[in-house]
Coordinates of C-alpha atoms and ligand atoms in Angstrom, one line a residue:
M1 CA 8.1 -10.5 -0.7
T2 CA 6.7 -7.6 -2.8
I3 CA 8.9 -4.6 -3.3
P4 CA 7.3 -1.3 -2.2
V5 CA 7.6 1.1 -5.1
A6 CA 6.8 4.8 -5.8
I7 CA 6.7 6.0 -9.4
D8 CA 7.4 9.6 -10.2
T9 CA 6.0 10.3 -13.6
D10 CA 4.6 12.7 -16.2
P11 CA 2.1 10.6 -18.2
G12 CA 2.8 10.7 -21.1
V13 CA 2.2 7.9 -23.6
D14 CA 5.0 5.5 -22.6
D15 CA 4.6 6.5 -18.9
A16 CA 1.0 5.2 -19.2
V17 CA 2.3 1.8 -20.4
A18 CA 4.9 1.8 -17.6
L19 CA 2.2 2.5 -15.0
M20 CA 0.0 -0.3 -16.4
L21 CA 2.9 -2.8 -16.3
A22 CA 3.7 -1.7 -12.7
M23 CA 0.2 -2.1 -11.4
R24 CA -0.1 -5.5 -13.1
S25 CA 3.1 -7.0 -11.6
P26 CA 2.8 -8.9 -8.4
E27 CA 6.5 -8.6 -7.6
I28 CA 6.1 -4.9 -6.8
R29 CA 3.5 -3.0 -4.9
V30 CA 2.9 0.5 -6.2
E31 CA 2.2 2.5 -3.1
L32 CA 2.5 5.9 -4.5
I33 CA 2.4 7.7 -7.9
T34 CA 3.7 11.2 -7.9
T35 CA 3.5 13.4 -10.9
V36 CA 5.7 16.1 -12.3
A37 CA 5.7 18.6 -15.1
G38 CA 7.4 17.2 -18.2
N39 CA 5.8 15.7 -21.2
V40 CA 2.7 17.7 -20.2
P41 CA 2.0 20.3 -17.5
V42 CA 1.7 18.8 -14.0
R43 CA -2.1 19.3 -13.7
V44 CA -2.5 17.2 -16.8
S45 CA -0.1 14.5 -15.7
F46 CA -1.8 14.4 -12.3
R47 CA -5.2 13.8 -13.9
N48 CA -3.7 11.2 -16.3
A49 CA -2.1 9.3 -13.4
K50 CA -5.5 9.0 -11.7
R51 CA -7.1 7.9 -14.9
L52 CA -4.6 5.1 -15.3
V53 CA -5.1 3.9 -11.7
A54 CA -8.8 3.7 -12.3
L55 CA -8.3 1.9 -15.6
V56 CA -6.0 -0.8 -14.2
N57 CA -8.0 -0.9 -10.9
P58 CA -5.4 -2.9 -8.9
S59 CA -6.7 -4.6 -5.7
V60 CA -5.1 -1.8 -3.7
W61 CA -5.1 1.6 -5.3
P62 CA -1.9 3.6 -4.9
A63 CA -2.0 7.2 -3.5
V64 CA -1.6 9.7 -6.3
A65 CA -0.1 13.1 -5.5
A66 CA 1.0 16.1 -7.7
G67 CA 4.5 17.4 -7.3
C68 CA 6.4 20.3 -8.9
A69 CA 4.8 22.4 -11.6
K70 CA 8.1 23.7 -13.0
P71 CA 11.7 22.8 -13.2
L72 CA 14.1 24.0 -10.4
N73 CA 15.2 27.1 -12.2
T74 CA 14.4 27.0 -15.8
R75 CA 11.3 27.2 -17.9
L76 CA 9.2 24.1 -18.7
T77 CA 9.7 22.4 -22.0
T78 CA 6.9 19.9 -22.8
A79 CA 6.7 17.2 -25.4
T80 CA 3.1 17.5 -26.5
H81 CA 4.2 16.9 -30.1
V82 CA 4.9 13.3 -29.1
H83 CA 2.3 12.7 -26.4
G84 CA -0.6 14.9 -27.5
D85 CA -1.9 18.0 -25.6
D86 CA -3.7 15.7 -23.2
G87 CA -0.6 13.5 -22.7
L88 CA -2.5 10.3 -23.7
G89 CA -2.3 10.6 -27.5
G90 CA -5.5 12.7 -27.8
N91 CA -7.6 10.0 -26.1
A92 CA -7.4 11.0 -22.4
D93 CA -11.1 11.8 -22.2
K94 CA -11.9 8.2 -22.9
F95 CA -10.5 7.3 -19.5
P96 CA -12.5 8.9 -16.7
V97 CA -10.8 10.6 -13.8
P98 CA -12.0 8.7 -10.7
S99 CA -13.7 11.1 -8.2
R100 CA -12.8 8.9 -5.3
L101 CA -9.1 9.1 -5.7
R102 CA -8.4 12.5 -4.3
T103 CA -5.4 13.6 -2.6
N104 CA -4.3 17.1 -1.8
A105 CA -1.0 15.9 -0.5
N106 CA 2.1 17.3 -2.1
G107 CA 4.1 14.9 -4.2
V108 CA 7.5 15.8 -2.9
E109 CA 6.3 15.4 0.7
Q110 CA 4.8 12.0 -0.2
L111 CA 8.1 10.8 -1.8
I112 CA 9.8 11.7 1.5
E113 CA 7.1 10.0 3.5
F114 CA 7.4 6.9 1.2
T115 CA 11.1 6.8 1.8
R116 CA 10.7 7.3 5.6
R117 CA 8.2 4.4 5.7
N118 CA 10.1 1.9 3.5
G119 CA 13.8 2.9 3.9
A120 CA 16.1 0.4 2.3
Q121 CA 13.3 -1.8 1.1
G122 CA 11.7 1.0 -1.0
I123 CA 12.4 1.8 -4.7
I124 CA 11.6 5.0 -6.4
I125 CA 11.2 4.7 -10.2
A126 CA 11.6 8.1 -11.8
I127 CA 10.4 8.2 -15.3
G128 CA 9.9 12.0 -15.8
P129 CA 12.2 15.0 -15.2
L130 CA 13.9 14.7 -11.9
T131 CA 12.4 17.9 -10.3
N132 CA 10.4 16.1 -7.6
I133 CA 13.3 13.8 -6.6
A134 CA 15.7 16.8 -6.4
R135 CA 13.3 18.7 -4.2
A136 CA 12.8 15.7 -1.9
I137 CA 16.6 15.4 -1.6
Q138 CA 17.0 19.1 -0.8
R139 CA 14.2 19.0 1.7
A140 CA 15.0 15.8 3.5
P141 CA 18.5 14.6 2.6
K142 CA 18.9 12.4 5.6
V143 CA 15.6 10.5 4.9
M144 CA 16.3 10.3 1.2
K145 CA 19.8 8.8 1.9
T146 CA 18.0 5.8 3.4
L147 CA 16.2 4.9 0.1
G148 CA 16.9 1.4 -1.1
R149 CA 17.2 2.3 -4.8
L150 CA 16.5 4.9 -7.3
V151 CA 15.8 3.8 -10.9
I152 CA 15.9 6.6 -13.5
M153 CA 14.7 6.5 -17.1
G154 CA 16.9 9.2 -18.5
G155 CA 20.0 10.3 -20.2
A156 CA 21.9 9.2 -23.3
V157 CA 25.3 7.7 -22.3
R158 CA 26.9 6.5 -25.5
A159 CA 23.9 7.0 -27.7
P160 CA 22.7 10.2 -29.3
G161 CA 20.1 12.3 -27.4
N162 CA 16.5 13.0 -28.5
M163 CA 16.2 16.7 -27.5
S164 CA 19.6 17.7 -28.8
P165 CA 22.5 15.8 -30.2
V166 CA 23.5 14.8 -26.7
A167 CA 20.6 15.4 -24.3
E168 CA 17.7 13.1 -23.5
F169 CA 14.3 14.7 -22.7
N170 CA 13.9 14.0 -19.0
I171 CA 17.3 15.3 -18.2
F172 CA 17.1 18.2 -20.7
V173 CA 13.9 19.5 -19.1
D174 CA 15.5 20.0 -15.7
P175 CA 19.3 19.6 -15.8
E176 CA 19.7 21.3 -12.5
A177 CA 17.4 18.8 -10.8
A178 CA 19.2 15.9 -12.5
D179 CA 22.5 17.3 -11.3
V180 CA 21.3 17.4 -7.7
V181 CA 20.1 13.8 -8.0
F182 CA 23.2 12.4 -9.7
G183 CA 25.4 14.3 -7.2
F184 CA 23.6 12.8 -4.2
A185 CA 25.1 9.3 -4.7
L186 CA 22.1 7.1 -4.1
D187 CA 22.1 3.5 -5.1
T188 CA 21.0 4.2 -8.7
L189 CA 20.1 2.3 -11.8
L190 CA 20.0 4.5 -14.9
I191 CA 18.0 3.3 -17.9
P192 CA 19.2 5.6 -20.7
L193 CA 18.1 5.9 -24.4
D194 CA 21.0 3.5 -25.2
V195 CA 18.8 0.7 -24.1
T196 CA 15.2 2.0 -24.3
R197 CA 15.5 2.7 -28.0
Q198 CA 16.0 -1.0 -28.5
V199 CA 12.6 -1.9 -27.0
I200 CA 10.1 -0.9 -29.6
L201 CA 6.4 -1.6 -29.7
S202 CA 5.9 -1.7 -33.5
E203 CA 3.0 0.1 -35.2
S204 CA 1.7 -3.2 -36.6
K205 CA 1.8 -4.8 -33.1
I206 CA -0.1 -1.8 -31.7
R207 CA -2.7 -2.0 -34.5
S208 CA -3.3 -5.6 -33.8
L209 CA -4.1 -4.9 -30.1
G210 CA -7.7 -4.7 -29.1
R211 CA -9.2 -7.3 -26.9
G212 CA -9.4 -6.3 -23.2
P213 CA -9.4 -2.9 -21.6
L214 CA -5.7 -2.5 -21.1
A215 CA -4.7 -3.7 -24.6
N216 CA -7.3 -1.4 -26.0
A217 CA -6.0 1.5 -23.9
V218 CA -2.5 0.9 -25.0
K219 CA -3.7 1.0 -28.6
L220 CA -5.6 4.2 -28.1
I221 CA -2.8 6.0 -26.2
T222 CA 0.2 4.9 -28.3
L223 CA -1.0 4.6 -31.9
A224 CA -0.6 8.3 -32.9
A225 CA 2.9 8.5 -31.6
A226 CA 3.9 5.1 -33.1
K227 CA 2.7 6.3 -36.5
K228 CA 4.7 9.4 -36.3
F229 CA 7.9 7.9 -35.0
N230 CA 7.9 4.5 -36.6
G231 CA 7.0 2.5 -33.6
M232 CA 6.9 3.4 -29.9
P233 CA 10.0 2.9 -27.8
M234 CA 9.1 1.6 -24.3
H235 CA 11.4 4.0 -22.5
D236 CA 9.6 4.2 -19.2
A237 CA 8.1 0.7 -19.2
L238 CA 11.7 -0.7 -19.4
A239 CA 12.6 1.2 -16.1
V240 CA 9.7 -0.6 -14.4
A241 CA 10.5 -4.0 -16.0
A242 CA 14.1 -3.7 -14.8
V243 CA 12.8 -3.4 -11.2
I244 CA 10.6 -6.5 -11.7
E245 CA 13.4 -8.5 -13.4
L246 CA 16.9 -7.0 -13.1
S247 CA 18.4 -9.5 -15.5
L248 CA 16.6 -7.8 -18.4
V249 CA 19.4 -5.3 -18.5
G250 CA 23.2 -5.6 -18.4
T251 CA 24.9 -2.8 -16.5
E252 CA 28.2 -1.0 -16.2
D253 CA 29.3 0.9 -13.1
L254 CA 30.1 4.5 -14.2
H255 CA 30.5 7.9 -12.6
V256 CA 27.9 10.1 -14.3
R257 CA 27.2 13.8 -13.9
V258 CA 25.0 16.2 -15.8
E259 CA 26.0 19.2 -17.9
T260 CA 24.1 22.2 -16.8
E261 CA 26.1 25.0 -18.5
G262 CA 27.0 24.2 -22.1
K263 CA 25.5 26.1 -24.9
R264 CA 25.2 23.0 -27.0
T265 CA 25.5 20.4 -24.4
R266 CA 23.1 21.4 -21.6
G267 CA 21.3 18.4 -20.3
M268 CA 24.0 15.9 -21.5
T269 CA 24.7 13.0 -19.2
V270 CA 28.5 12.9 -19.0
A271 CA 29.8 9.4 -18.1
D272 CA 33.4 9.0 -17.2
F273 CA 34.7 6.2 -19.4
R274 CA 38.4 6.7 -18.7
P275 CA 39.9 3.4 -17.8
S276 CA 41.8 5.1 -15.0
M277 CA 38.5 6.2 -13.4
R278 CA 36.8 2.9 -13.5
G279 CA 35.3 2.1 -10.1
K280 CA 36.6 5.4 -8.6
G281 CA 34.4 8.0 -6.9
S282 CA 30.7 7.4 -6.7
T283 CA 29.4 5.3 -9.5
I284 CA 25.9 4.3 -10.6
A285 CA 24.7 1.2 -12.5
V286 CA 24.1 2.3 -16.1
A287 CA 22.1 -0.1 -18.3
T288 CA 24.1 -0.6 -21.5
T289 CA 22.5 -3.8 -22.9
V290 CA 19.0 -5.1 -22.9
N291 CA 17.1 -8.3 -23.6
A292 CA 14.4 -6.5 -25.7
N293 CA 12.4 -9.7 -26.6
A294 CA 12.1 -10.7 -22.9
M295 CA 11.0 -7.2 -22.0
L296 CA 8.3 -7.2 -24.8
S297 CA 7.1 -10.6 -23.8
M298 CA 6.7 -9.5 -20.2
L299 CA 4.6 -6.6 -21.4
D300 CA 2.6 -8.9 -23.6
N301 CA 1.9 -11.4 -20.8
R302 CA 0.9 -8.7 -18.2
V303 CA -0.7 -5.9 -20.2
L304 CA -1.3 -6.6 -23.9
S305 CA -2.6 -10.1 -24.2
A306 CA -6.3 -10.7 -24.0
D307 CA -5.8 -13.3 -21.2
S308 CA -4.0 -10.8 -19.0
N309 CA -7.0 -8.5 -19.4
A310 CA -9.4 -11.0 -17.8
R311 CA -10.7 -9.6 -14.5
Q312 CA -8.8 -11.1 -11.6
G313 CA -10.7 -13.3 -9.2
G314 CA -12.2 -11.4 -6.3
K315 CA -9.9 -11.8 -3.3
G316 CA -11.9 -9.2 -1.4
R317 CA -10.4 -6.1 0.0
V318 CA -10.4 -5.4 3.7
A319 CA -9.3 -2.1 5.3
V320 CA -8.5 -2.1 9.0
V321 CA -8.2 1.1 10.9
G322 CA -6.7 0.4 14.3
S323 CA -3.9 -0.1 16.7
A324 CA -0.5 -1.6 16.4
N325 CA 1.5 -2.4 19.6
V326 CA 4.7 -4.3 20.3
D327 CA 4.0 -6.8 23.1
L328 CA 6.8 -7.5 25.6
S329 CA 6.0 -10.5 27.8
I330 CA 7.9 -11.9 30.8
V331 CA 6.8 -15.2 32.4
V332 CA 7.4 -15.2 36.2
D333 CA 6.7 -17.8 39.0
A334 CA 4.2 -15.5 40.7
L335 CA 3.0 -12.0 39.8
P336 CA 4.8 -9.2 41.8
G337 CA 2.9 -7.4 44.5
A338 CA 3.1 -3.6 44.9
G339 CA 6.7 -2.5 45.4
E340 CA 8.0 -6.0 44.7
T341 CA 10.5 -7.1 42.0
V342 CA 10.5 -10.6 40.7
L343 CA 12.8 -12.2 38.2
G344 CA 11.4 -13.9 35.2
D345 CA 12.2 -15.8 32.0
P346 CA 13.8 -13.9 29.0
V347 CA 11.5 -11.3 27.5
V348 CA 9.5 -12.3 24.4
Q349 CA 8.7 -9.7 21.9
A350 CA 5.7 -10.0 19.6
F351 CA 3.6 -7.8 17.3
G352 CA 0.2 -7.1 18.5
G353 CA -2.6 -4.5 18.9
K354 CA -6.1 -5.4 17.9
G355 CA -5.9 -3.5 14.6
A356 CA -2.8 -5.4 13.4
N357 CA -4.0 -8.8 14.8
Q358 CA -7.3 -8.4 12.9
A359 CA -5.5 -7.3 9.8
V360 CA -3.3 -10.4 9.9
A361 CA -6.3 -12.6 10.4
A362 CA -8.2 -11.1 7.5
H363 CA -5.1 -11.5 5.3
R364 CA -4.7 -15.2 6.4
A365 CA -8.3 -15.7 5.5
G366 CA -7.3 -14.8 2.0
A367 CA -8.3 -11.2 1.6
D368 CA -6.2 -8.3 0.4
V369 CA -5.6 -6.2 3.4
T370 CA -4.6 -2.6 4.1
L371 CA -3.8 -1.5 7.7
V372 CA -4.2 2.1 8.6
A373 CA -2.2 2.4 11.8
R374 CA 0.2 4.8 13.5
L375 CA 3.7 3.9 14.6
G376 CA 6.5 5.8 16.2
A377 CA 9.6 6.9 14.2
D378 CA 11.6 4.4 16.3
G379 CA 13.1 1.0 16.0
F380 CA 9.9 -0.8 17.0
G381 CA 8.1 1.1 14.3
D382 CA 10.7 0.0 11.7
E383 CA 10.4 -3.6 12.8
Y384 CA 6.7 -3.4 12.7
L385 CA 6.6 -2.2 9.1
A386 CA 9.0 -4.9 8.1
F387 CA 6.8 -7.4 9.7
L388 CA 3.6 -6.2 8.0
N389 CA 5.4 -6.1 4.6
A390 CA 6.7 -9.6 5.1
E391 CA 3.3 -10.8 6.0
G392 CA 2.0 -9.3 2.7
I393 CA -0.2 -6.6 4.3
D394 CA -0.4 -3.2 2.6
A395 CA 1.2 -0.9 5.2
S396 CA 1.5 2.1 2.9
T397 CA -1.1 3.8 5.0
C398 CA 0.8 3.2 8.3
S399 CA 2.2 6.6 9.2
R400 CA 4.9 7.5 11.7
D401 CA 4.8 9.9 14.6
K402 CA 8.0 11.8 15.3
S403 CA 7.1 12.7 18.9
A404 CA 5.3 9.6 20.2
P405 CA 6.8 6.2 20.4
T406 CA 5.3 3.0 18.9
G407 CA 2.6 1.5 21.3
V408 CA 4.0 -1.0 23.7
A409 CA 2.2 -3.5 26.0
T410 CA 4.2 -5.0 28.8
I411 CA 2.8 -8.3 30.0
T412 CA 3.7 -10.2 33.1
I413 CA 2.4 -13.7 33.1
S414 CA 2.6 -16.1 36.1
N415 CA 3.2 -19.8 35.7
S416 CA -0.4 -20.4 36.8
G417 CA -1.7 -18.3 33.9
E418 CA -2.6 -15.0 35.6
N419 CA -1.4 -11.9 34.0
Q420 CA -0.8 -8.1 34.5
I421 CA -0.8 -5.9 31.5
A422 CA 0.2 -2.2 31.1
V423 CA -0.2 -0.5 27.8
A424 CA 1.5 2.6 26.6
S425 CA -0.6 3.5 23.6
G426 CA 2.0 6.0 22.3
A427 CA 1.6 6.7 18.6
N428 CA -1.8 4.9 18.4
M429 CA -3.4 7.9 20.1
S430 CA -2.1 10.2 17.4
L431 CA -4.0 8.4 14.7
T432 CA -6.2 11.4 14.5
P433 CA -9.1 12.0 12.1
H434 CA -6.6 14.3 10.2
V435 CA -4.0 11.6 9.9
L436 CA -6.7 9.2 8.6
S437 CA -7.8 11.5 5.8
P438 CA -5.4 10.5 3.0
A439 CA -6.5 6.8 3.4
I440 CA -10.2 7.6 3.0
S441 CA -10.6 8.2 -0.6
T442 CA -8.2 5.4 -1.6
R443 CA -8.1 2.5 0.9
I444 CA -11.4 2.9 2.7
A445 CA -13.6 3.9 -0.2
E446 CA -12.2 1.1 -2.3
A447 CA -12.5 -1.6 0.3
D448 CA -15.2 -4.3 0.5
V449 CA -15.1 -4.3 4.2
L450 CA -13.9 -1.9 6.9
V451 CA -12.8 -3.2 10.3
T452 CA -12.5 -1.0 13.4
Q453 CA -11.9 -1.4 17.1
L454 CA -11.4 1.1 20.0
E455 CA -7.7 1.2 20.7
I456 CA -7.3 4.5 18.8
P457 CA -9.1 7.8 19.2
I458 CA -12.8 7.3 18.9
E459 CA -13.2 10.3 16.6
T460 CA -11.0 8.6 14.1
V461 CA -13.0 5.4 14.3
K462 CA -16.2 7.4 13.7
K463 CA -14.7 9.2 10.7
A464 CA -13.6 5.9 9.2
L465 CA -17.0 4.3 9.7
R466 CA -18.8 7.4 8.2
A467 CA -16.5 7.3 5.2
A468 CA -17.2 3.6 4.6
R469 CA -20.9 4.2 4.9
A470 CA -20.7 7.0 2.4
S471 CA -19.0 4.6 -0.1
G472 CA -21.2 1.6 0.5
V473 CA -18.4 -0.3 2.3
T474 CA -19.6 -3.0 4.8
T475 CA -18.5 -2.0 8.3
V476 CA -17.5 -4.6 10.9
H477 CA -16.9 -3.1 14.4
N478 CA -15.3 -4.7 17.4
P479 CA -16.0 -2.5 20.5
A480 CA -12.9 -3.4 22.4
P481 CA -11.7 -2.4 24.9
A482 CA -15.3 -2.1 26.2
Q483 CA -16.6 1.4 26.5
P484 CA -20.1 3.0 26.3
L485 CA -21.1 4.0 22.7
D486 CA -23.9 6.3 21.7
E487 CA -26.7 5.6 19.1
Q488 CA -25.1 7.8 16.5
F489 CA -22.0 5.7 16.6
L490 CA -23.8 2.4 16.6
S491 CA -25.9 3.5 13.6
L492 CA -22.7 3.3 11.5
I493 CA -22.1 -0.4 12.1
D494 CA -23.3 -3.1 9.8
V495 CA -21.9 -6.0 11.8
L496 CA -21.1 -5.6 15.5
V497 CA -18.8 -8.3 17.0
C498 CA -18.5 -8.2 20.8
N499 CA -17.6 -10.6 23.6
E500 CA -19.4 -11.1 26.8
V501 CA -17.7 -8.2 28.6
E502 CA -18.3 -5.8 25.7
A503 CA -22.0 -6.9 25.3
Q504 CA -22.5 -6.2 29.0
M505 CA -21.0 -2.7 28.7
L506 CA -23.3 -1.9 25.7
T507 CA -26.5 -3.4 27.1
G508 CA -26.0 -3.0 30.9
S509 CA -26.9 -6.7 31.5
G510 CA -24.5 -9.4 32.3
V511 CA -23.9 -12.2 29.8
K512 CA -23.2 -15.6 31.4
T513 CA -25.6 -18.0 29.7
L514 CA -26.7 -18.6 26.1
A515 CA -30.1 -17.1 27.0
D516 CA -28.3 -14.0 28.3
A517 CA -26.4 -13.8 24.9
R518 CA -29.6 -14.0 23.0
R519 CA -31.2 -11.3 25.0
S520 CA -28.1 -9.2 24.6
A521 CA -28.2 -9.6 20.8
T522 CA -31.8 -8.5 20.7
A523 CA -31.1 -5.5 22.9
L524 CA -28.3 -4.4 20.6
R525 CA -30.5 -4.8 17.6
A526 CA -33.0 -2.5 19.4
R527 CA -30.1 0.0 19.6
G528 CA -30.0 0.1 15.8
I529 CA -27.5 -2.5 14.7
A530 CA -28.5 -4.7 11.8
N531 CA -26.2 -7.7 12.5
V532 CA -25.1 -8.5 16.0
V533 CA -22.6 -11.2 16.9
V534 CA -21.8 -12.1 20.6
T535 CA -18.8 -14.4 21.0
L536 CA -18.9 -16.7 24.0
G537 CA -15.4 -18.3 24.2
A538 CA -15.6 -22.1 24.4
K539 CA -19.4 -21.8 23.9
G540 CA -19.0 -20.3 20.4
L541 CA -21.3 -17.5 19.5
V542 CA -24.8 -16.1 19.1
Y543 CA -25.8 -14.0 16.2
L544 CA -28.8 -12.1 15.0
E545 CA -28.9 -11.5 11.3
E546 CA -30.5 -8.5 9.5
G547 CA -34.1 -9.2 8.5
T548 CA -34.5 -11.9 11.2
K549 CA -35.8 -11.8 14.8
Q550 CA -34.4 -14.9 16.4
P551 CA -30.8 -15.0 17.6
V552 CA -29.1 -18.2 16.5
H553 CA -26.3 -20.1 18.4
I554 CA -23.3 -21.7 16.7
A555 CA -21.3 -24.0 19.0
A556 CA -17.5 -23.8 19.1
K557 CA -15.4 -26.7 18.0
R558 CA -14.1 -28.6 21.0
V559 CA -10.4 -28.1 21.2
K560 CA -7.7 -28.3 23.8
A561 CA -7.3 -24.6 24.7
V562 CA -3.7 -23.6 25.4
D563 CA -3.8 -19.8 25.1
T564 CA -7.0 -17.8 24.2
T565 CA -5.1 -14.5 23.6
G566 CA -6.2 -13.2 20.2
A567 CA -9.1 -15.6 19.7
G568 CA -11.5 -12.6 19.4
D569 CA -9.2 -10.9 16.9
T570 CA -8.8 -14.1 14.8
F571 CA -12.6 -14.3 14.8
V572 CA -13.1 -10.6 13.7
G573 CA -10.4 -10.7 11.0
Y574 CA -11.7 -14.0 9.5
L575 CA -15.2 -12.8 9.5
A576 CA -14.2 -9.6 7.7
G577 CA -12.0 -11.5 5.2
A578 CA -14.9 -13.9 4.4
L579 CA -17.4 -11.1 4.0
A580 CA -15.1 -9.2 1.7
Q581 CA -14.9 -12.4 -0.4
K582 CA -18.7 -12.2 -0.8
S583 CA -19.6 -14.9 1.7
T584 CA -23.0 -14.5 3.3
L585 CA -23.1 -14.0 7.1
R586 CA -23.7 -17.6 8.3
P587 CA -20.9 -19.3 6.4
A588 CA -18.6 -16.4 7.3
L589 CA -19.3 -16.9 11.0
E590 CA -18.8 -20.6 10.7
L591 CA -15.4 -20.0 9.2
A592 CA -14.5 -17.4 11.8
N593 CA -15.6 -19.8 14.5
R594 CA -13.4 -22.6 13.2
A595 CA -10.4 -20.3 12.8
A596 CA -10.8 -18.8 16.3
A597 CA -11.1 -22.3 17.8
R598 CA -7.9 -23.3 16.0
S599 CA -6.1 -20.2 17.3
V600 CA -6.6 -21.1 21.0
T601 CA -4.7 -24.4 20.5
K602 CA -1.4 -22.4 19.9
R603 CA 0.4 -19.9 22.0
G604 CA 0.6 -16.2 21.2
A605 CA -1.8 -13.9 19.3
I606 CA -0.5 -13.5 15.7
P607 CA 1.6 -16.8 15.7
S608 CA -1.6 -18.6 16.5
I609 CA -3.8 -17.2 13.7
P610 CA -4.2 -20.1 11.2
K611 CA -3.9 -19.9 7.4
R612 CA -7.1 -20.5 5.5
R613 CA -5.9 -23.6 3.7
S614 CA -5.0 -25.3 7.0
L615 CA -8.6 -25.1 8.2
Ligands
ADP701 P1 -12.3 -12.6 23.1 O1 -11.0 -13.2 22.8 O2 -12.6 -11.3 22.5 O3 -12.6 -12.5 24.6 P2 -14.0 -14.9 23.0 O4 -13.3 -15.5 24.2 O5 -15.5 -14.8 23.0 O6 -13.4 -13.5 22.5 O7 -13.6 -15.9 21.8 C1 -13.9 -15.5 20.5 C2 -14.1 -16.8 19.6 O8 -12.9 -17.6 19.7 C3 -15.2 -17.6 20.1 O9 -16.4 -17.2 19.5 C4 -14.8 -19.0 19.6 O10 -15.1 -19.1 18.2 C5 -13.3 -19.0 19.8 N1 -12.9 -19.6 21.1 C6 -12.5 -18.9 22.2 N2 -12.2 -19.7 23.2 C7 -12.4 -21.0 22.7 C8 -12.3 -22.3 23.2 N3 -11.8 -22.5 24.5 N4 -12.6 -23.3 22.4 C9 -13.0 -23.2 21.2 N5 -13.2 -21.9 20.6 C10 -12.9 -20.9 21.4

């Protein structure tokens, strides 16, 4: 399972290397980068963070947000003599700032939101002054207490400082913030100068770099500093590396506080080494030894070598904007009539909602998937996030609603297969256009395919489709549950996938036979949709492809149907996944048709979605 990570940073030469390493490491998923004033002013560090995201171009781009512009209550000291005025060794302008990656969100709020979303699974790696982290703790102490781990590059525990005889830069710049953080007693790993000074990228190594965009970038960014300081210590990259592979460092549990007063010692990290104090009070893990060679070879493999710079094979990126519900099902002998109570089998809880189902299907089809959904700030919401994370779906754009609960569907099923369903949409209905906004410039604009349905407010669906259109992202829309749609809405759809009921709603004519389905596809084309797919259950599907006039039938594979719940969602997700992986329409439909047929042979919605390799 990948670890959700937020990186708080002030790039910064070695910060840049740390960010590259983080975004090239599959063990962690960088969901958020927040920037702080430190090596350079915050507006410079913010731009640099965006430059680095564009340079690495991971399959899912993290959100980037600027945090505090100055320390809690002291003036900012920068380190431009080390990092250059532009923070990237005088070469920042060689790395364009992506225009798509915009976020106006505040970094401190984003750190709180990251923690609320990920709780004990989340790790924040702080590689700049601790101002943003301290502000987050002051603003939302209860939420921040739930953070899984804080990893800090900072301090000089037994070693000399680099800003004064005893103070390290990150702590020195904002000792008050550091004191708030160290006093808050989170599960903390401290990576001090004691160990980072031992991991040096030598000047000769840097000079020898060159092949590949990342290696070349490291050379451009670090060479000036390496020349000046006889090699470049990988301070910040070590903090990231220790999250990827904890065994790179050896630690001691120590009680550590920060000196905020001393005339000569302000910013000193004061560790209590007294034998009588060992293990007493709140302690943090302090890295005191490091396997420098292992760390440097990790960096080599992932960032510096020419091989690691080869473009990764296109997995295809799918963004799904839609619903997430928890389904609660009870099987009874016969459905209850009005006013009647019947007893049933034990309740079965499952994750559902069309958005989430389709996201899982696209992921199992082999694509990288982001789900933009809204959950309640309740237990179901927590369980849902854990499920999405375990599945490998990027849920960093799933937000939580404090006042509305996670959507729930209660399903009563009779032994003969009839059912009654009541849905409480809850938080799904607060997935408003405003809530969607932060995901647009990152997840939607960067996707190959956007998938939408109608279990969330239609204005949000429209906004997502419009944003995708504006960025040249293919849109796949599933108009379920069926409702009338106007021409303006339909004009935003590249591929419409509807079943018989939805086709009837959109065309006004019933769909019973293959001939009806063909007519229906032609009618929908006339309403302005380039590619139309009408799914027909056991009869397969009819499609009408852009540039052609004749609807074409593809038969379904004959299978023993056990439970058809989620067949349509499997179909839509697989189709989107295949299109994102650059399949043309016909083979993508064939794959979706096979996957959906397989799904009806097993019970449940998500449990029945097959993995691609099993097809
Ligand atoms: P929905 O679940 O939205 O009502 P359909 O019933 O049309 O959608 O099914 C969607 C797809 O699932 C079909 O196009 C087909 O590929 C597959 N499918 C559904 N039912 C069966 C079945 N009984 N046998 C084989 N494939 C099926």
